[in-house]
CSV table of C-alpha atoms in Angstrom, one decimal:
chain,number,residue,atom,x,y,z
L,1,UNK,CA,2.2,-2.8,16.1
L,2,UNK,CA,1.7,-5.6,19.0
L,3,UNK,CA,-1.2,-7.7,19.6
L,4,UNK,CA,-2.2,-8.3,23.2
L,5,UNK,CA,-3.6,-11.1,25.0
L,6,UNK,CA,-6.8,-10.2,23.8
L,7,UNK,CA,-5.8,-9.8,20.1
L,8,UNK,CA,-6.4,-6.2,20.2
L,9,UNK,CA,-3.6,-4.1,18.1
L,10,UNK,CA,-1.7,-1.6,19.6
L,11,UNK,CA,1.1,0.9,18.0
L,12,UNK,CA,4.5,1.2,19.1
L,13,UNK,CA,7.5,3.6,18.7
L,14,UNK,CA,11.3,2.1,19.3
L,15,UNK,CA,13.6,5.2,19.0
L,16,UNK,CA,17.3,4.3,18.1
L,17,UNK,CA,18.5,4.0,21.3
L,18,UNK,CA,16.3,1.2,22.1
L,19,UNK,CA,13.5,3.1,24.2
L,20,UNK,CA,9.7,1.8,23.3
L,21,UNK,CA,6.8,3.6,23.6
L,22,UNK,CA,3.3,2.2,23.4
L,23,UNK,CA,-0.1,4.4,22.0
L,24,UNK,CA,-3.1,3.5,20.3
L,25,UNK,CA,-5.1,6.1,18.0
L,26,UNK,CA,-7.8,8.1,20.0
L,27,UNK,CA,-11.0,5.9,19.1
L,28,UNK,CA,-9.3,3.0,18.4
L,29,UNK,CA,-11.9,-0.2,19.6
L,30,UNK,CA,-10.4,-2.3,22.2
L,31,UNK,CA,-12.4,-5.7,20.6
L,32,UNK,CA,-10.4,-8.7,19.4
L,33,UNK,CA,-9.0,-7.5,15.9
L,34,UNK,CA,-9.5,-4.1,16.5
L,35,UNK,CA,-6.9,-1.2,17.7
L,36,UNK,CA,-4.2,0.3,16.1
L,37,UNK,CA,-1.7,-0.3,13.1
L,38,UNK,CA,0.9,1.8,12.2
L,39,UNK,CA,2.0,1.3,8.7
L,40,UNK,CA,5.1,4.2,8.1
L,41,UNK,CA,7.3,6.8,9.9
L,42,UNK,CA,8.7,9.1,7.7
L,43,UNK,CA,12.4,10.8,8.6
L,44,UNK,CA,11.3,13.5,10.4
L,45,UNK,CA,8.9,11.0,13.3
L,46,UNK,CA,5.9,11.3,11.7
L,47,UNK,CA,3.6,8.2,12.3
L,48,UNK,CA,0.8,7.4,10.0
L,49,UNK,CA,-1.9,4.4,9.8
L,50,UNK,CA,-5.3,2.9,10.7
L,51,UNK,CA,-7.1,1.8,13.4
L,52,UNK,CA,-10.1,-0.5,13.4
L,53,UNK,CA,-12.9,1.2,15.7
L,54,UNK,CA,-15.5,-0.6,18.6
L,55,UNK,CA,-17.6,-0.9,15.1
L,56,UNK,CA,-15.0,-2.4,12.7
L,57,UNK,CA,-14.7,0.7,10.9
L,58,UNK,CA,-11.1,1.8,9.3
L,59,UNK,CA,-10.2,5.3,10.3
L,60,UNK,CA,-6.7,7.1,9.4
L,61,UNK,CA,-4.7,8.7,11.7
L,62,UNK,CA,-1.2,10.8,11.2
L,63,UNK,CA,1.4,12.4,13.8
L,64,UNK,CA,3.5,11.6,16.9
L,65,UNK,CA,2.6,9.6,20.3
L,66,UNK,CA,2.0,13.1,21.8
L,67,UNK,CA,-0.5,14.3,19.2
L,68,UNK,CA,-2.3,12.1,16.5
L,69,UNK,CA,-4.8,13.7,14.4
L,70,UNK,CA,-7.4,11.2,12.9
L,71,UNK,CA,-8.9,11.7,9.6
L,72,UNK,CA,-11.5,10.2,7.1
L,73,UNK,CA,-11.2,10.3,3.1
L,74,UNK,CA,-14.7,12.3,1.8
L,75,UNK,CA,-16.8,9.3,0.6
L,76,UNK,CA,-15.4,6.6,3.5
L,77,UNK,CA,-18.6,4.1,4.1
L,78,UNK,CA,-18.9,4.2,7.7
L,79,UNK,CA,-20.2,0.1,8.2
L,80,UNK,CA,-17.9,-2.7,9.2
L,81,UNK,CA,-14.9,-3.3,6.8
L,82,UNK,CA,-15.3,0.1,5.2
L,83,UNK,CA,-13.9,3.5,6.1
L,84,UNK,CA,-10.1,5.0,5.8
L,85,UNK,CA,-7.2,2.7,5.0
L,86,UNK,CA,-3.2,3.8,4.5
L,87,UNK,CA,-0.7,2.1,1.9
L,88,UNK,CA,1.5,0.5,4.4
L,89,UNK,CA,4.4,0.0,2.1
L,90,UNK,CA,5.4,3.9,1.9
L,91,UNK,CA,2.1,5.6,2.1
L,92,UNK,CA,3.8,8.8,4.3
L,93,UNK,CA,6.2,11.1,2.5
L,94,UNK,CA,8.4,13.8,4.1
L,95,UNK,CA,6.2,16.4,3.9
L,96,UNK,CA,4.0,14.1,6.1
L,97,UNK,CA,1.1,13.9,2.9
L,98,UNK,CA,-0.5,10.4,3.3
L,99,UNK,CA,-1.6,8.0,0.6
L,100,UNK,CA,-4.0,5.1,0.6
L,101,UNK,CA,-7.7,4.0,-0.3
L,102,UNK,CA,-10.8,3.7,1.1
L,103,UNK,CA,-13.7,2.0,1.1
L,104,UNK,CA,-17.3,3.3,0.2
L,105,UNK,CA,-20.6,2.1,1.0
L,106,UNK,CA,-20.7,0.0,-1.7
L,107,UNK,CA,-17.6,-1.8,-1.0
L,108,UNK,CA,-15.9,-0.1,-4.0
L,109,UNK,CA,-12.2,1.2,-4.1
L,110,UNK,CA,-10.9,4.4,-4.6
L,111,UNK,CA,-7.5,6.7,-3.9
L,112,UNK,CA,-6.8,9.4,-2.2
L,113,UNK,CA,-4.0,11.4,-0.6
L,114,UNK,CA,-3.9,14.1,2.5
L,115,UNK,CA,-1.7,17.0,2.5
L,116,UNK,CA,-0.2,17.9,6.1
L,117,UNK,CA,-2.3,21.0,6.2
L,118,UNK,CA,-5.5,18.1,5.9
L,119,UNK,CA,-6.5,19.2,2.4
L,120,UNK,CA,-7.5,15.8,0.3
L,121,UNK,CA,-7.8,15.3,-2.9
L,122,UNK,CA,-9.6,11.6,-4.1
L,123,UNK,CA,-9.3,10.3,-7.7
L,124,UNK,CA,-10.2,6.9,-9.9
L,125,UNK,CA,-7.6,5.4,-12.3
L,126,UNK,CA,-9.2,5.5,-15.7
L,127,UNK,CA,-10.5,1.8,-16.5
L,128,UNK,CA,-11.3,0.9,-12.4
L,129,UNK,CA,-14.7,-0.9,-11.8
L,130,UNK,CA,-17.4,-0.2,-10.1
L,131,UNK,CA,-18.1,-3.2,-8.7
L,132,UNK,CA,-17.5,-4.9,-4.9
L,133,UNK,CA,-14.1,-4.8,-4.1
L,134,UNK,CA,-12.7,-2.9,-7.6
L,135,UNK,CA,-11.8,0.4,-8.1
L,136,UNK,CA,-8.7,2.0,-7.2
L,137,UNK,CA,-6.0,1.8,-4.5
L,138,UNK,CA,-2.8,3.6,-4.1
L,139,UNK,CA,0.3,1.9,-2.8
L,140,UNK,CA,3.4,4.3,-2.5
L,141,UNK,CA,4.3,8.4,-2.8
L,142,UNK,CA,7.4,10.0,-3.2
L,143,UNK,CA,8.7,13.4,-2.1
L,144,UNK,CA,7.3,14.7,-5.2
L,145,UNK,CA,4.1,13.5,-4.8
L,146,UNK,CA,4.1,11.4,-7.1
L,147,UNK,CA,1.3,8.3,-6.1
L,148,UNK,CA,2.1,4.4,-7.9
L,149,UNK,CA,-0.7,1.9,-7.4
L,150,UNK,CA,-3.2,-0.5,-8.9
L,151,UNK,CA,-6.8,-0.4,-9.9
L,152,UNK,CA,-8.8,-3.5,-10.3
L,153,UNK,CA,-11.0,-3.2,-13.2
L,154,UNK,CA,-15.1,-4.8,-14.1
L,155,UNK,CA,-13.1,-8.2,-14.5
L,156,UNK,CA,-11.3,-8.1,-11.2
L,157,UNK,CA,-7.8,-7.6,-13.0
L,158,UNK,CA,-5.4,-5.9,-11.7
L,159,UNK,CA,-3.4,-2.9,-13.6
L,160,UNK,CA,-0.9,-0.8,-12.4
L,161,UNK,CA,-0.9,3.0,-12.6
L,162,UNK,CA,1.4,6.3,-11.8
L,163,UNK,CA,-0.2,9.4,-10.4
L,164,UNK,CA,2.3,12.9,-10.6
L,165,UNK,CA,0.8,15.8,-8.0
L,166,UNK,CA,-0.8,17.5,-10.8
L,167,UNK,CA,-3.3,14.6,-11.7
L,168,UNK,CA,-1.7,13.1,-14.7
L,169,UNK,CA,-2.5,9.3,-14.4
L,170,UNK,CA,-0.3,7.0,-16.0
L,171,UNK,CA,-1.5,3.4,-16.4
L,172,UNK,CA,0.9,0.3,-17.5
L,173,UNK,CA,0.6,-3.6,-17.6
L,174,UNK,CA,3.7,-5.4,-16.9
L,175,UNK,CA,5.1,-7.8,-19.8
L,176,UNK,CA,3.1,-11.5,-19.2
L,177,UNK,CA,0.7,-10.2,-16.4
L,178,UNK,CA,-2.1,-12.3,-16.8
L,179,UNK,CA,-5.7,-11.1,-18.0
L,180,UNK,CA,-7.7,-13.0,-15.7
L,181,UNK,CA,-9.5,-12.4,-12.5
L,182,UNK,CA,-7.2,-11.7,-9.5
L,183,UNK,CA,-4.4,-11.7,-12.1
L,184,UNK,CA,-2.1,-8.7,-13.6
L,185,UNK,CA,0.1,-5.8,-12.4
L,186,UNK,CA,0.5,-4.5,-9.0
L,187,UNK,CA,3.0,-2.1,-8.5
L,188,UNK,CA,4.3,-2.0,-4.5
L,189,UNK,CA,6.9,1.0,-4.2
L,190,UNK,CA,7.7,4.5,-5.9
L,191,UNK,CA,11.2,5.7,-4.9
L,192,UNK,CA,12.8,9.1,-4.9
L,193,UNK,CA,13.9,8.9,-8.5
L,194,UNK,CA,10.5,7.9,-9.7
L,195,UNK,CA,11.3,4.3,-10.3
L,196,UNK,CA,8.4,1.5,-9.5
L,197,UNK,CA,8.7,-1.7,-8.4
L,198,UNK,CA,6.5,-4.5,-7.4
L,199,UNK,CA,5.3,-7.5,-9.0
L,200,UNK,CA,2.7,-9.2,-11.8
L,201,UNK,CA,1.1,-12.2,-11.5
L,202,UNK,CA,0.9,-14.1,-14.6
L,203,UNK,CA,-2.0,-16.3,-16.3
L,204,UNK,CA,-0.8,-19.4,-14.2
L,205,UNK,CA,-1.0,-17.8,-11.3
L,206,UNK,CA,2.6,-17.1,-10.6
L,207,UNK,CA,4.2,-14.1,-8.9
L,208,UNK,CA,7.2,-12.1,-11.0
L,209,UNK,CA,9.1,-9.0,-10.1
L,210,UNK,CA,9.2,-5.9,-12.4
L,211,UNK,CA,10.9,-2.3,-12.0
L,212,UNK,CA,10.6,0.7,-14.2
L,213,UNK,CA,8.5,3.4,-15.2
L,214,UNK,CA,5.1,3.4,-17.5
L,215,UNK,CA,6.3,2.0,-20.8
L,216,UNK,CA,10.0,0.7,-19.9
L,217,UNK,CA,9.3,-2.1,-17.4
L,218,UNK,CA,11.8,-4.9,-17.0
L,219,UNK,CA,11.0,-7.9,-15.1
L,220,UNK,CA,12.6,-10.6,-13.2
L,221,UNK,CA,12.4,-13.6,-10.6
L,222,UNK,CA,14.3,-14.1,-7.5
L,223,UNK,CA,16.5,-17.8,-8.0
L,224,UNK,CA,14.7,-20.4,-6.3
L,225,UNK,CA,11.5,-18.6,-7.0
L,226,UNK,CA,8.7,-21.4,-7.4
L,227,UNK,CA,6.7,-21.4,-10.7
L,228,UNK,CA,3.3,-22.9,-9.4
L,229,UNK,CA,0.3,-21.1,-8.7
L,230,UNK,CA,0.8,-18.9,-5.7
L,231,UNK,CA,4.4,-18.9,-6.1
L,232,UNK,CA,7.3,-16.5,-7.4
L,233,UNK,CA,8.8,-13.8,-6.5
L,234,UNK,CA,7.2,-10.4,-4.5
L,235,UNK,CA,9.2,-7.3,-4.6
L,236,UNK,CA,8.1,-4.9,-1.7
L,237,UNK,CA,10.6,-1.8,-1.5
L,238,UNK,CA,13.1,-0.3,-4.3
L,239,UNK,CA,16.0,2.0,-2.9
L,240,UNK,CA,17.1,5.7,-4.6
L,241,UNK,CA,19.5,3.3,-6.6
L,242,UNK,CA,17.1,0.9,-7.3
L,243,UNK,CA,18.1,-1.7,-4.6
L,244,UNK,CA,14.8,-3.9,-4.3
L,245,UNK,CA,14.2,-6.2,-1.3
L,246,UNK,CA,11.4,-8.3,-1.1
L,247,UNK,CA,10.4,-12.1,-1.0
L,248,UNK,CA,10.1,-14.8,-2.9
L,249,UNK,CA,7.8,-18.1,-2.4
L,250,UNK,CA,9.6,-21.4,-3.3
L,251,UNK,CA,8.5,-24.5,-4.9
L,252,UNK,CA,7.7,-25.9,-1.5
L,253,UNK,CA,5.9,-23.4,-0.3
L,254,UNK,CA,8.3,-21.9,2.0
L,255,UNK,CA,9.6,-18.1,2.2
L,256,UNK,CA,12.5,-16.7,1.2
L,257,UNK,CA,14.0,-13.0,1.4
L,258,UNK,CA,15.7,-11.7,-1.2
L,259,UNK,CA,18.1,-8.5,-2.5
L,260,UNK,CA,18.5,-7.5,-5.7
L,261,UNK,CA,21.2,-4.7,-6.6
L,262,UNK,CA,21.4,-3.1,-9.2
């Protein structure tokens, strides 16, 4: 997305030859921080995201330039800073289903995913809380449909969790996530082959990188990754063979990006 001169977001399209098109979402607001934010195009040019409407509300939407169809999840609170939100990491698979949370009315969390034919199904991770801003939010899906995310439970920790298309919820800590509020595991991407990656944050504060699957999680740190508060290493996307690219926050403060091959 770009932000105009009035700090309204609006989406755009480059195709491969260069050529950019422009759109915003049909009742996206045209008030400073509001508009349109695309968050994932899938292979076939399928565009899904959010916009923020003339009331602050989040609302999903999923398609082309030509056509979007908007949608809510069942249970989105409708006041300003709730409603529909996408994971903008890899929250669109091929099949165009879309992944992501929402927001209640009581400012609670919780997952959902939309099939292309609309159909959604809405679940919480076992353990979430109930509380403002806990609950459960979904960050990646595969072709499978398999979901990967993180659910902040009654202490504001953060765990991480797999989701297969038949229900079956995994959860997992990372080795050394911290236990403390705003701490733990928060897993980022799911690729093809069912492999996680994303990153912990430990009881200092610190940011790590870990890949694997529930159960066999290995975890690393980008060199020159800082080890104050704040700092570390972020993993953001894992490859079919397991390529992660992410970045990394120095001992200065400063950003880095970083590879990591297999």
């Amino acid at each position: 997305w770009y932000i105009d001169a009035n700090n309204v977001a609006h989406g755009f399209l480059r195709a491969g030859g260069g050529a950019v098109t422009t759109f915003d979402a049909p009742g996206a607001g045209t008030g400073a921080g509001q508009g349109t934010f695309p968050g994932n195009i899938n292979a076939s040019g399928t565009i899904a995201g959010a916009y923020i409407d003339a009331g602050n509300v989040f609302h999903g939407f999923v398609g082309t330039p030509a056509a979007f169809a908007t949608f809510e999840a069942p249970g989105a609170g409708t006041g300003p800073g709730q409603g529909t939100l996408m994971a903008t990491v890899a929250g669109l698979n091929l099949s165009g289903a879309v992944t992501g949370n929402y927001f209640d009315a009581s400012n609670v969390f919780h997952g959902y995913v939309r099939e292309a034919d609309g159909t959604f199904t809405t679940w919480e991770a076992p353990g979430a809380g109930t509380g403002v801003r806990q609950g459960t939010l979904a960050s990646s899906i595969n072709e499978s449909g398999t979901i990967a995310g993180e659910y902040l439970d009654a202490s504001t920790v953060f765990h991480g969790y797999l989701r297969t298309r038949n229900g079956k919820i995994t959860t997992f800590d990372a080795p050394g996530a911290g236990t403390g509020a705003g701490q733990g595991t928060v897993p980022e991407n799911l690729n093809p082959m069912g492999t996680m990656t994303g990153q912990y944050i430990d009881a200092n504060g610190v940011n790590h990188g870990f890949v694997g699957v529930p159960g066999t999680v290995s975890t690393f740190d980008a060199p020159g990754a800082g080890t104050g508060a704040g700092q570390g290493t972020l993993p953001i996307c894992n490859d079919p063979m397991n390529g992660i690219t992410g970045f990394y926050i120095d001992g200065s403060g400063a950003f880095h990006g970083f590879l990591r091959t297999k």
